mmCIF file of C-alpha atoms in Angstrom:
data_model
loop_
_atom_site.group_PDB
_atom_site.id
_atom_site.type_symbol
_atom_site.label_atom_id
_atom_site.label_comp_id
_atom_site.label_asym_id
_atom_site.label_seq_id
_atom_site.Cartn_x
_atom_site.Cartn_y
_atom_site.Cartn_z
ATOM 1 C CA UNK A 1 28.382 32.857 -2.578
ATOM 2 C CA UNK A 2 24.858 32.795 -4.446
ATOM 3 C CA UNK A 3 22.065 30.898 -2.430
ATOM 4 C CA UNK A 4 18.647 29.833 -3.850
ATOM 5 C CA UNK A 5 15.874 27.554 -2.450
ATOM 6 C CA UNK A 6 14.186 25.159 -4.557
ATOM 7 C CA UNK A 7 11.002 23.256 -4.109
ATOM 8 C CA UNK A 8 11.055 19.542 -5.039
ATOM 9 C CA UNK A 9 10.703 15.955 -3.123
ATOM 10 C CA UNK A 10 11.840 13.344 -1.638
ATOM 11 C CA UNK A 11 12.608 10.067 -3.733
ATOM 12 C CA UNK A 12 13.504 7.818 -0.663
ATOM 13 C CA UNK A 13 10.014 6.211 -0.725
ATOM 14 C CA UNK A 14 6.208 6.084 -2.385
ATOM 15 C CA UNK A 15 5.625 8.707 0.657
ATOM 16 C CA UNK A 16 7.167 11.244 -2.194
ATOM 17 C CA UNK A 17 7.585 14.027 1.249
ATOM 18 C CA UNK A 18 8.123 18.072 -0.122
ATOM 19 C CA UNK A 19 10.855 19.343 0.359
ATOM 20 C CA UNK A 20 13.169 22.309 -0.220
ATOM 21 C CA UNK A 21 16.572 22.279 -1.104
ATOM 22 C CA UNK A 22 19.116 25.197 -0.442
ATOM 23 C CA UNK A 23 22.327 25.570 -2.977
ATOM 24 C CA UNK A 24 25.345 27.387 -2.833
ATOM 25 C CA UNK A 25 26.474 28.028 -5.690
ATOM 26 C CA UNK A 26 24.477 25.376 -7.740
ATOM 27 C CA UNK A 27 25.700 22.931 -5.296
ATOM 28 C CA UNK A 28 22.975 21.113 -2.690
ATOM 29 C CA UNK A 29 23.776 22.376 0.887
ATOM 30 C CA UNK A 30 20.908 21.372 2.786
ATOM 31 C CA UNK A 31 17.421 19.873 3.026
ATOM 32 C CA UNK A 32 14.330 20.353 4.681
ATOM 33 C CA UNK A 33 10.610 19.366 5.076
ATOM 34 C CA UNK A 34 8.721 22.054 3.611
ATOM 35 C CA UNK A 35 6.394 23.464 6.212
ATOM 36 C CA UNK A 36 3.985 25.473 3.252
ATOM 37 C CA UNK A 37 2.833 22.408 1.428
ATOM 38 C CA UNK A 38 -0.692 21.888 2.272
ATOM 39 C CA UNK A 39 -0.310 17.790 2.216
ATOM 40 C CA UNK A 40 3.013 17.330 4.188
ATOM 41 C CA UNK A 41 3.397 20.541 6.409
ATOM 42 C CA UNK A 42 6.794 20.354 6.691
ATOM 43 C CA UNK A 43 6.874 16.136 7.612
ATOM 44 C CA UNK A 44 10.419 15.572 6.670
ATOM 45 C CA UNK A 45 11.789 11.433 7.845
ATOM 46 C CA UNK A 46 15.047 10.860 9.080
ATOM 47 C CA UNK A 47 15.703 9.046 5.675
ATOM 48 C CA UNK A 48 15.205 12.389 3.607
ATOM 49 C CA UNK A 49 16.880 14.024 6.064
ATOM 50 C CA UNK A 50 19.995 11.852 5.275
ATOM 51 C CA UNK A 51 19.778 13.030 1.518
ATOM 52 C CA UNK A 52 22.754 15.250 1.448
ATOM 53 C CA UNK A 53 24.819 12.569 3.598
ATOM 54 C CA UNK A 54 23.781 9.727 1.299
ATOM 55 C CA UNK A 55 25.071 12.449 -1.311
ATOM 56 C CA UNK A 56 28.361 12.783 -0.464
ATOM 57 C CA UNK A 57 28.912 9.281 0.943
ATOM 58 C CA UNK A 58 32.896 8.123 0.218
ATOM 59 C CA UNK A 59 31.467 4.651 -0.713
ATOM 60 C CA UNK A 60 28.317 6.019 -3.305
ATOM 61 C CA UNK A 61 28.183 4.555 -6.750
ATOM 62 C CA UNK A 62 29.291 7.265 -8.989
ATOM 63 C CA UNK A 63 29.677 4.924 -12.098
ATOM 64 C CA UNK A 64 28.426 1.153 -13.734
ATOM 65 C CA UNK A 65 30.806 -1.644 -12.457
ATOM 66 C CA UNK A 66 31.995 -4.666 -13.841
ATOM 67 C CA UNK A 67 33.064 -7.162 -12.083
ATOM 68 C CA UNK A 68 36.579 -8.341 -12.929
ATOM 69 C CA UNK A 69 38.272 -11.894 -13.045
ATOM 70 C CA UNK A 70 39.461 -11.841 -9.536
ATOM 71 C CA UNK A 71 36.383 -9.928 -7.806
ATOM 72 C CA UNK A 72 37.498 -6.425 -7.800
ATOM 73 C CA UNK A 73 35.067 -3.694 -9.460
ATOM 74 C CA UNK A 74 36.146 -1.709 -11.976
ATOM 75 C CA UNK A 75 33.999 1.566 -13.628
ATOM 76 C CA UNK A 76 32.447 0.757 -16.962
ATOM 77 C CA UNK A 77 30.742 3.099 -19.515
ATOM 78 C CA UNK A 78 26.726 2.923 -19.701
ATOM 79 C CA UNK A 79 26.469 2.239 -23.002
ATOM 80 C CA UNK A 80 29.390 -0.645 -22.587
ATOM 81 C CA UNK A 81 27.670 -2.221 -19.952
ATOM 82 C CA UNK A 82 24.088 -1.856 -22.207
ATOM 83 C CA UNK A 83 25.850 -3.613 -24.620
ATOM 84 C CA UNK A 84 27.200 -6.381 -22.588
ATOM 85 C CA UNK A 85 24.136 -7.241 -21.261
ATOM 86 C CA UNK A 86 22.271 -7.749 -23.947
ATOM 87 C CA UNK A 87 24.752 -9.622 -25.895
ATOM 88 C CA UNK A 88 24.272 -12.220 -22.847
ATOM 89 C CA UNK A 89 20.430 -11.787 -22.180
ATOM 90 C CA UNK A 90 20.225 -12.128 -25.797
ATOM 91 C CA UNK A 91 22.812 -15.366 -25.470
ATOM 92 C CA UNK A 92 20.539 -16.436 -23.076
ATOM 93 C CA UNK A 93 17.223 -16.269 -24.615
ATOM 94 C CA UNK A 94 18.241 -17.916 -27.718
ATOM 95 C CA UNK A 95 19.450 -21.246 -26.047
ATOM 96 C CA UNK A 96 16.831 -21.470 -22.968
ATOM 97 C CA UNK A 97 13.921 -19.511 -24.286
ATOM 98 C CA UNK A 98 12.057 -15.997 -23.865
ATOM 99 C CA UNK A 99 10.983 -17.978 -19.829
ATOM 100 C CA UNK A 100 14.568 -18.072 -18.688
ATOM 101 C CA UNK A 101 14.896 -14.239 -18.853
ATOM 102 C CA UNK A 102 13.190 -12.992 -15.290
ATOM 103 C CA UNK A 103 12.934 -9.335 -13.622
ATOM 104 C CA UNK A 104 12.435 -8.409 -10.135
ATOM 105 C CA UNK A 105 11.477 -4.517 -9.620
ATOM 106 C CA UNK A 106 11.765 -3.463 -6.335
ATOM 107 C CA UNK A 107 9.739 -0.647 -4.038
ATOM 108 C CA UNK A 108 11.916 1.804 -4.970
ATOM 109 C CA UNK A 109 11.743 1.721 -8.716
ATOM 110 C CA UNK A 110 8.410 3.735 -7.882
ATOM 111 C CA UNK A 111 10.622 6.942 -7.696
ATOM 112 C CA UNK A 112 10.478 7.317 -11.461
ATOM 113 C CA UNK A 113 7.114 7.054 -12.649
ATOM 114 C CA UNK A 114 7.993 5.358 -15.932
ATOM 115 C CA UNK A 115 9.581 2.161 -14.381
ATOM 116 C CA UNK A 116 6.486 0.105 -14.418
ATOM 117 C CA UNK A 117 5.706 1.053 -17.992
ATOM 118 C CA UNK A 118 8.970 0.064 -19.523
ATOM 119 C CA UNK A 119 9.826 -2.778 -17.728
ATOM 120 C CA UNK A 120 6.120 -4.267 -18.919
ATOM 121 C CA UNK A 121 7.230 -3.055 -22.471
ATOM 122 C CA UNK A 122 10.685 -5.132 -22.312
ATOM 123 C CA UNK A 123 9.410 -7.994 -20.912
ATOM 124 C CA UNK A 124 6.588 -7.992 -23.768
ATOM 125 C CA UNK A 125 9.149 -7.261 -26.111
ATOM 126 C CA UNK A 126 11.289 -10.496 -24.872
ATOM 127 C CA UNK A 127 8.619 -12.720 -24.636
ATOM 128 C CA UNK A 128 8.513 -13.942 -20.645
ATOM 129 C CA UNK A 129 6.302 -13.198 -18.639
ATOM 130 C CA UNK A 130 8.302 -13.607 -15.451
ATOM 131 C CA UNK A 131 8.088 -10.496 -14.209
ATOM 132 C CA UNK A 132 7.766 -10.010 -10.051
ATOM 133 C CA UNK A 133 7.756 -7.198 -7.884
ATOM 134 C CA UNK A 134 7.109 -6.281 -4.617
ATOM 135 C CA UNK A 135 3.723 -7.303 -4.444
ATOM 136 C CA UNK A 136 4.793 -10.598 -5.414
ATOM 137 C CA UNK A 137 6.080 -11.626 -1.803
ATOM 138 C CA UNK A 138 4.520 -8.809 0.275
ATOM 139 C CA UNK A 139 0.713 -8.886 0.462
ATOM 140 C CA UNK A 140 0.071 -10.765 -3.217
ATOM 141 C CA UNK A 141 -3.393 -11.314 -0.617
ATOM 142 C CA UNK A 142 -4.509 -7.869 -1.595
ATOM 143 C CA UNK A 143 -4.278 -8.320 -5.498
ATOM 144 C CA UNK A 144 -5.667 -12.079 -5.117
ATOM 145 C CA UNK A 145 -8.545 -11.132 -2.906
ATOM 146 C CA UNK A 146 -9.794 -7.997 -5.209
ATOM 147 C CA UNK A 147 -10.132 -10.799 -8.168
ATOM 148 C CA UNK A 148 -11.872 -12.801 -6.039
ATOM 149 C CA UNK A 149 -14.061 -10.606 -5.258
ATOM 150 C CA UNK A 150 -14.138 -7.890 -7.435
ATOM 151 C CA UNK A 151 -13.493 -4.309 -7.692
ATOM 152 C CA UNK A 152 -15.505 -0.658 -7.420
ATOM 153 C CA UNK A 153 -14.365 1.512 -10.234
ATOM 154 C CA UNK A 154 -13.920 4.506 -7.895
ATOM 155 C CA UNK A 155 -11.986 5.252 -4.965
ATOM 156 C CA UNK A 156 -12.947 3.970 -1.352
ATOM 157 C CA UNK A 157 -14.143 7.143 0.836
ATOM 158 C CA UNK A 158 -11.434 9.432 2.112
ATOM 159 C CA UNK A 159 -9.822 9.246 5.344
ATOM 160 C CA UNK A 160 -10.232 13.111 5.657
ATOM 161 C CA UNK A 161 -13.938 12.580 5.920
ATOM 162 C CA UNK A 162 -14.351 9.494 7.274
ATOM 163 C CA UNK A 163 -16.039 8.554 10.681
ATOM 164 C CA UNK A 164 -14.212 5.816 11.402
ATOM 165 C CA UNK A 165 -11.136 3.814 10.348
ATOM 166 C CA UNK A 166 -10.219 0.529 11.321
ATOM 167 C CA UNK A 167 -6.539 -0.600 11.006
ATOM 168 C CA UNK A 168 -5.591 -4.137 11.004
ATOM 169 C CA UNK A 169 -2.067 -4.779 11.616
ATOM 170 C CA UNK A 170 -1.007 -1.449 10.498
ATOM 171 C CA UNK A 171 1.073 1.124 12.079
ATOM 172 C CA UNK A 172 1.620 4.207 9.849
ATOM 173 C CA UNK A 173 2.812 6.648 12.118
ATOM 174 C CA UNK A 174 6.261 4.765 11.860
ATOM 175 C CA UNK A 175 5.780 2.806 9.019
ATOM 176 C CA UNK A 176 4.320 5.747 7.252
ATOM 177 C CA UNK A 177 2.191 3.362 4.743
ATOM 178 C CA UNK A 178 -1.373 2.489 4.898
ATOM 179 C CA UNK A 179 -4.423 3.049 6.774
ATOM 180 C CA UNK A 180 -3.766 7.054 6.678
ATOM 181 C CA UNK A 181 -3.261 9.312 3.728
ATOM 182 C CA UNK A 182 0.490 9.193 2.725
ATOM 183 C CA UNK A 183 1.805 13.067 3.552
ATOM 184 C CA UNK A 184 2.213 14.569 7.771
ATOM 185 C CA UNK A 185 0.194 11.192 8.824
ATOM 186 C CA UNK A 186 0.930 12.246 12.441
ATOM 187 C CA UNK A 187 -1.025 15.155 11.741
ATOM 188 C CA UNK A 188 -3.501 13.588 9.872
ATOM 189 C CA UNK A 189 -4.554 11.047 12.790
ATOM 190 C CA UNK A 190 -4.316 14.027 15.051
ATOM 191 C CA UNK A 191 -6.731 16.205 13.100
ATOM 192 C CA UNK A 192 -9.059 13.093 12.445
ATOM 193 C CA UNK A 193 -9.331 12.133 16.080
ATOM 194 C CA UNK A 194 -9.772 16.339 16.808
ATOM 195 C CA UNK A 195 -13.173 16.615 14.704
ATOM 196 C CA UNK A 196 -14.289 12.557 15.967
ATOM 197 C CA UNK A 197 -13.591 10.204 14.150
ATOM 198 C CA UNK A 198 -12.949 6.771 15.938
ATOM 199 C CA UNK A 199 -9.904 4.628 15.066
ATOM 200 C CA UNK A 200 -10.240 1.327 15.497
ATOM 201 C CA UNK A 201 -7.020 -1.201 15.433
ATOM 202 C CA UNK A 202 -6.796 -4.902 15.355
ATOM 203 C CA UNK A 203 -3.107 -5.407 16.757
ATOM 204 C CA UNK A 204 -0.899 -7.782 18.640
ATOM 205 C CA UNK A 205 0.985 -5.137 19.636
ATOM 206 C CA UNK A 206 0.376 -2.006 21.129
ATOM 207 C CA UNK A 207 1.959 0.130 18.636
ATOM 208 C CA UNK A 208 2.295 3.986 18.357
ATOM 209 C CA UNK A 209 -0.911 3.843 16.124
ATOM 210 C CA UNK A 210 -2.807 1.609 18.467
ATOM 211 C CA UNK A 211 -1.704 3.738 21.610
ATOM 212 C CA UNK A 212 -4.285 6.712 19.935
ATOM 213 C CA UNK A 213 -6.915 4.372 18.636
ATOM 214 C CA UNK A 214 -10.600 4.909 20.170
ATOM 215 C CA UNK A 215 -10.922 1.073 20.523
ATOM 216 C CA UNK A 216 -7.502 -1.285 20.372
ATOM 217 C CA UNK A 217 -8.168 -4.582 20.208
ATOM 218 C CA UNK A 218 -4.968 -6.754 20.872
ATOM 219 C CA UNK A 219 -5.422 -10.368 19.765
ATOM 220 C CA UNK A 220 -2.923 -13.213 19.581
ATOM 221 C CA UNK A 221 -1.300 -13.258 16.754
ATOM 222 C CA UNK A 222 -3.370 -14.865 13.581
ATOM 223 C CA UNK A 223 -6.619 -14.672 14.488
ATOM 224 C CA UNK A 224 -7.534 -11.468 12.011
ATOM 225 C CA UNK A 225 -9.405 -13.144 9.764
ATOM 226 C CA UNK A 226 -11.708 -14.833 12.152
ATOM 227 C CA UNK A 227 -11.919 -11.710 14.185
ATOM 228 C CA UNK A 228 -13.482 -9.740 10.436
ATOM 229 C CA UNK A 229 -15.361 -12.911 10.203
ATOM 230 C CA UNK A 230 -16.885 -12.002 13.096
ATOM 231 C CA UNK A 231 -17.817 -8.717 12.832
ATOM 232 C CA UNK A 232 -19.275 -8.649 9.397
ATOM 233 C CA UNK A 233 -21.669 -11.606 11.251
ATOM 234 C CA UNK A 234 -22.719 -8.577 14.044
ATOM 235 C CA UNK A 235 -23.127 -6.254 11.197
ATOM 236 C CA UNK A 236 -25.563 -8.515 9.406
ATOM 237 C CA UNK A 237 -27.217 -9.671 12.282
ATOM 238 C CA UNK A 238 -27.618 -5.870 13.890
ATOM 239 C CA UNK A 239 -28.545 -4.584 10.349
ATOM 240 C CA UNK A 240 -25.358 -2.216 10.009
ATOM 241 C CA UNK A 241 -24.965 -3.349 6.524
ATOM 242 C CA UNK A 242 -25.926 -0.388 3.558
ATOM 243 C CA UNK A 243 -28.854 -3.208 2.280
ATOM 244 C CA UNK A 244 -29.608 -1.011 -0.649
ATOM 245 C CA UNK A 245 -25.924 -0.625 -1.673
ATOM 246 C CA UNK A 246 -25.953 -4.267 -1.382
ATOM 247 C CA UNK A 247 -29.003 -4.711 -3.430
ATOM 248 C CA UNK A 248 -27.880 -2.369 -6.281
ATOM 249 C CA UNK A 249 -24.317 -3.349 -6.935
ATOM 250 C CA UNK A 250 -23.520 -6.737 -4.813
ATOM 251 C CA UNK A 251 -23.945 -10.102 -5.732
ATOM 252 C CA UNK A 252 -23.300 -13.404 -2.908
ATOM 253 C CA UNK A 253 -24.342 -11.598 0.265
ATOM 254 C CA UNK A 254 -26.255 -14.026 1.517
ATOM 255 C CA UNK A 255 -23.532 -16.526 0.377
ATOM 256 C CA UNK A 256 -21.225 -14.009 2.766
ATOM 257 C CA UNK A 257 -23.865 -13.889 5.803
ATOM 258 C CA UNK A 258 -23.781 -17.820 5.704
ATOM 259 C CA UNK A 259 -19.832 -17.738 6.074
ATOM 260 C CA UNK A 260 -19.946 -15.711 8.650
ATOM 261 C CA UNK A 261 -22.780 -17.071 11.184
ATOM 262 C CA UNK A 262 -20.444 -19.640 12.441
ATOM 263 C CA UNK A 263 -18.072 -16.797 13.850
ATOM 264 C CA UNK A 264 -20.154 -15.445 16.715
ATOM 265 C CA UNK A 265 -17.975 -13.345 19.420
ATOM 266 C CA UNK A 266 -18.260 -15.432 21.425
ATOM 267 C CA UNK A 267 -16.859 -17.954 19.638
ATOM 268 C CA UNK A 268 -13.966 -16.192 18.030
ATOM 269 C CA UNK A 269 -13.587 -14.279 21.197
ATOM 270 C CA UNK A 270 -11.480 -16.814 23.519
ATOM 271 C CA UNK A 271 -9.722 -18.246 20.425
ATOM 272 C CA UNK A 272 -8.663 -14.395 19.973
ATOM 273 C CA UNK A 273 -7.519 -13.853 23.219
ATOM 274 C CA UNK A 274 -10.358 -11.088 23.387
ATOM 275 C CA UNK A 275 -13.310 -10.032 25.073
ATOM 276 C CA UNK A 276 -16.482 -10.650 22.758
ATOM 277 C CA UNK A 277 -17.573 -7.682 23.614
ATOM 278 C CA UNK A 278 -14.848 -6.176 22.368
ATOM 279 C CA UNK A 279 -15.385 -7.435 18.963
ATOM 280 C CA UNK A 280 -19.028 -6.122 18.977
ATOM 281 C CA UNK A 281 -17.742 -2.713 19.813
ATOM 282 C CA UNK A 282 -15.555 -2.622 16.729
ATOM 283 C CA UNK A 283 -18.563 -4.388 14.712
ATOM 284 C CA UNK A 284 -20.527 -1.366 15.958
ATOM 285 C CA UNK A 285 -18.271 1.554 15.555
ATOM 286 C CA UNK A 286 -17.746 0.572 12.196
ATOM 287 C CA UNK A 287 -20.520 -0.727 10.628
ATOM 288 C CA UNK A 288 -22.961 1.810 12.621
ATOM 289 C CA UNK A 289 -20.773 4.703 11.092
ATOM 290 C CA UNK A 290 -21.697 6.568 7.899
ATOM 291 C CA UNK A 291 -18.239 6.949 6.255
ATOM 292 C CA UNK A 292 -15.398 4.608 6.940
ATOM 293 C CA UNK A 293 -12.491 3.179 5.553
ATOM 294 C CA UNK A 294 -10.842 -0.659 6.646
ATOM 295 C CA UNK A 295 -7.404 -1.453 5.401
ATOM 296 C CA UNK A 296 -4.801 -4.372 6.732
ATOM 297 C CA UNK A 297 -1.015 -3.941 6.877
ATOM 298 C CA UNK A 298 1.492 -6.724 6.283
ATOM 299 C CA UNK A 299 1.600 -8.425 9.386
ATOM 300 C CA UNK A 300 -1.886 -10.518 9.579
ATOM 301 C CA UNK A 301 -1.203 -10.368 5.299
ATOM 302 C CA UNK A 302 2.111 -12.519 6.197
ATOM 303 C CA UNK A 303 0.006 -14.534 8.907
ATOM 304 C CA UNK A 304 -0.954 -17.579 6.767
ATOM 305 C CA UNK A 305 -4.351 -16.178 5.210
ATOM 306 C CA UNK A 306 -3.691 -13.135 3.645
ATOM 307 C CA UNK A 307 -5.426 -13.881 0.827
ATOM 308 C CA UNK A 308 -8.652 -14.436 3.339
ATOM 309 C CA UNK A 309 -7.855 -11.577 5.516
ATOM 310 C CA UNK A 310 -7.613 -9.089 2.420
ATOM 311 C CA UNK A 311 -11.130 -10.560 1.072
ATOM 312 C CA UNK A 312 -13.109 -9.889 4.040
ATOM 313 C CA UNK A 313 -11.381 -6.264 4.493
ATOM 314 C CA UNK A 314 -13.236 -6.077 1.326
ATOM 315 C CA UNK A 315 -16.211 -7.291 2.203
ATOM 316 C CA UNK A 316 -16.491 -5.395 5.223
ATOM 317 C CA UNK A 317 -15.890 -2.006 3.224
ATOM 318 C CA UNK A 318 -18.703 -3.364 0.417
ATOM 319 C CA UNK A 319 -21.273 -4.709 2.422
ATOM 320 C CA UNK A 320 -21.409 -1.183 4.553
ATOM 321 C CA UNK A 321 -20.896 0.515 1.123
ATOM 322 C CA UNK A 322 -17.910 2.069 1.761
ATOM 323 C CA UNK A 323 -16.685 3.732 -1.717
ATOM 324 C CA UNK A 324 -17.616 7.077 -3.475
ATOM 325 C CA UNK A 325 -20.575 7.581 -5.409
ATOM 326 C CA UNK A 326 -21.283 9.221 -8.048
ATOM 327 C CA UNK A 327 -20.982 13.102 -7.780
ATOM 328 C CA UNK A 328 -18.467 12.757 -4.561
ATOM 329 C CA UNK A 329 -14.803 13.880 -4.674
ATOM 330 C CA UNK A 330 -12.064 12.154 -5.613
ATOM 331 C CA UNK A 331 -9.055 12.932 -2.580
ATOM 332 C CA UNK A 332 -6.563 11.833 -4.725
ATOM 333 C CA UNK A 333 -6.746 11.284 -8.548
ATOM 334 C CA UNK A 334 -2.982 11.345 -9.168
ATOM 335 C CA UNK A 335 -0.124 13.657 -9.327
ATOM 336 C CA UNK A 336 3.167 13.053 -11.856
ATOM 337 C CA UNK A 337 1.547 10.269 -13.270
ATOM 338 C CA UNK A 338 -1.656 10.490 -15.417
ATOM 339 C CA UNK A 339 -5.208 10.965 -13.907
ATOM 340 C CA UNK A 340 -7.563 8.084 -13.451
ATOM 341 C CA UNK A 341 -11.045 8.179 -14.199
ATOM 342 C CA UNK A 342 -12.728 7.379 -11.565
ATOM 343 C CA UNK A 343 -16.786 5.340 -11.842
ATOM 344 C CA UNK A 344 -19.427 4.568 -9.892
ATOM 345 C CA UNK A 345 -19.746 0.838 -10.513
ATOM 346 C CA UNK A 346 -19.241 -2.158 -9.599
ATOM 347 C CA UNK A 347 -16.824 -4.179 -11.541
ATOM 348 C CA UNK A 348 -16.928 -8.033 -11.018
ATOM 349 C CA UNK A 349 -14.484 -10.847 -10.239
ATOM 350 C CA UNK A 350 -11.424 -12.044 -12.111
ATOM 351 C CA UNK A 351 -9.185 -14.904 -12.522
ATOM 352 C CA UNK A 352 -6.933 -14.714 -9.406
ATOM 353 C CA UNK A 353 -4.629 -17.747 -10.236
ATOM 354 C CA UNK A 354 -4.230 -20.634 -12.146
ATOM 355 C CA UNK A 355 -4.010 -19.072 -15.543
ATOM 356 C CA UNK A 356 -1.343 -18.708 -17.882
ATOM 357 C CA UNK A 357 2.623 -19.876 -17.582
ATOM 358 C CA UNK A 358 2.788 -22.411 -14.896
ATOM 359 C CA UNK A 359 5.868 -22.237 -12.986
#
C-alpha cells in the first residue's frame, strides 16, 4: 500500500492551521498539526482534528438536493439546480425588483479566497445592494467606529514585538480569534509573557486568557467603554500620550481629552465594580509602554455600545501612536490572497451610516 505525506491546511476556520495529511493509496488516512511550520508549530484544534471523521460521515452531503413535494430530498445535478435557481431569482427580480434579491455570506465562506469577490460581482451584476455578512450582526461596532474615526493606512504594531497588549473581552486561547496573532496562540502568549511583555485584560470573567494576564481587571458586565474612557483621561492627564504623533497625523484630540475628563477612576471605578487604582495601572502599563496593541472581542461589542467601545479602542491605540511607521515591518502582508500595500498615513473619517438604500 503506497503512503505519502502532504502539506496543506485546515479550512475549518480563518485560523487556516498547517497541516499534513497522510494517504494510502491516494486516499486521506489521517491528519495532523504540522509541528515544522514556523507560524503554527504543530497547533492542530479538535475541529481539524475531526477532518477525516467529518469526511466519512454516513450523513455528509455528497450531492445538491432538491426538495420534493412531500419534504423528502432527492440528489440533483449542479448545473440543474444552477438553472433552477436562476429561473426563480430571475422570476423574482423581475416582479419585486433588483432589492428583493438578498445574500447572507457566512464566516466560513472565508475558506476560499474568492468568495467575497464574486459574491460583490453578482450582487453588482443584479442590482441590490443587500448584501450582509458576518460582520453585519457580530461587531458591525468595529467597521462603524473606524469611519468614525478614521483609519492608518498601515498595520497596527505587531504582537511579536509589542510591550504590552490589552484585551478587552477577548479570550483567544479558546476562541482562537483576536488579540493574539492567529497560528500556536498558546505559544504565542507564552513566548510574549517569556521576553516581558504585560497583558492586560478587561474581563467579567476570569477566562483562560485572563488567568495569564499581568493585570486582570474583572468588571461587571458593560462598563468597557467607560472603563477606556477612563484610561485615555489618565493617559492625557499623566502625559502617556505620543503628543507628536498626535500633532503630525491627528485631528480632535482635545475634542477627545474633553470627553474623557468626566471619567476619572474614581468615578468609573465603583460603577465598574473595580478598584480605581486598578484602572490607573492599566492606564499606565499601556500608555507608559513603547509598543502596544488594544483590541476588543465580541462580548463588550454585543454589550449595547459597541460602536463606542470599538471607537475608543481606537483612540487609545492613536493617541499613544500605536501603528507602524514608515520603514518598520509589516508581520503580516497576506498569504493566498494578494499583498496589501501598506502607508504611513493617516487616512480620515467616512460616512458610517445613513447613506444609500434605506431599509
Amino acid at each position: 500500500m503506497a503512503t505519502e505525506t502532504k502539506p496543506s491546511y485546515c479550512r475549518m476556520c480563518f485560523t487556516a492551521c498547517a497541516m499534513l495529511v497522510d494517504f494510502e493509496d491516494g486516499v486521506p488516512v489521517a491528519v495532523r498539526g504540522d509541528k515544522d511550520n514556523p507560524v503554527y508549530k504543530g497547533f492542530f484544534c479538535v475541529k481539524g482534528q475531526q477532518l477525516l471523521a467529518a469526511r466519512s460521515h454516513p450523513e455528509r452531503l455528497l450531492h445538491s438536493q432538491k426538495r420534493q413535494p412531500d419534504g423528502s430530498y432527492a440528489p440533483i445535478a449542479s448545473q440543474q439546480a444552477f438553472d433552477e435557481i436562476a429561473e426563480k431569482l430571475a422570476a423574482i427580480r423581475e416582479k419585486y425588483g433588483p432589492r428583493s434579491i438578498a445574500i447572507y455570506s457566512g464566516t466560513f465562506s472565508t475558506a476560499n479566497p474568492a468568495s467575497g469577490t464574486l459574491v460583490t460581482a453578482w450582487m453588482k451584476a443584479l442590482g441590490s445592494r443587500m448584501a450582509f455578512n458576518s460582520n453585519t450582526i457580530d461587531q458591525p461596532g468595529k467597521a462603524l467606529a473606524q469611519a468614525l474615526h478614521g483609519a492608518w493606512m498601515a498595520p497596527p504594531q505587531d504582537f511579536g514585538t509589542a510591550d504590552v497588549a490589552l484585551l478587552v473581552g477577548l479570550n483567544p486561547l479558546v476562541a482562537m480569534s483576536g488579540g493574539v496573532p492567529l497560528g500556536n496562540m498558546g505559544r504565542f502568549l507564552s513566548d510574549a509573557l517569556a521576553r516581558g511583555m504585560q497583558v492586560v485584560a478587561i474581563d467579567p470573567r476570569r477566562t483562560e486568557t485572563a488567568r495569564r494576564a499581568t493585570l486582570h481587571l474583572q468588571p461587571v458586565p458593560g462598563e468597557d467603554a467607560a472603563i477606556l474612557a477612563a484610561m485615555l483621561n489618565v493617559i492625557f492627564a499623566e502625559g502617556l500620550h505620543d503628543a507628536d504623533f498626535c500633532a503630525e497625523n491627528v485631528s480632535g484630540v482635545e475634542a477627545l481629552r474633553a470627553a474623557v475628563a468626566p471619567f476619572t477612576p474614581q468615578s468609573v471605578g465603583p460603577r465598574a465594580g473595580l478598584d480605581p487604582a486598578e484602572i490607573v495601572r492599566a492606564a499606565r502599563a499601556f500608555g507608559g509602554a513603547k509598543r502596544g496593541v488594544a483590541t476588543a472581542g465580541p462580548g463588550p461589542n454585543m454589550s449595547g455600545n459597541g460602536t463606542l467601545l470599538e471607537y475608543l479602542v481606537l483612540a487609545l491605540n492613536t493617541v499613544c501612536g500605536r501603528w507602524l511607521r514608515e520603514g518598520e515591518r509589516v508581520a503580516n502582508p497576506g498569504c493566498v490572497v494578494p499583498t496589501f500595500s501598506a502607508k504611513a498615513q493617516a487616512m480620515g473619517p467616512w460616512p458610517a451610516w445613513g447613506y444609500g438604500e434605506k431599509l
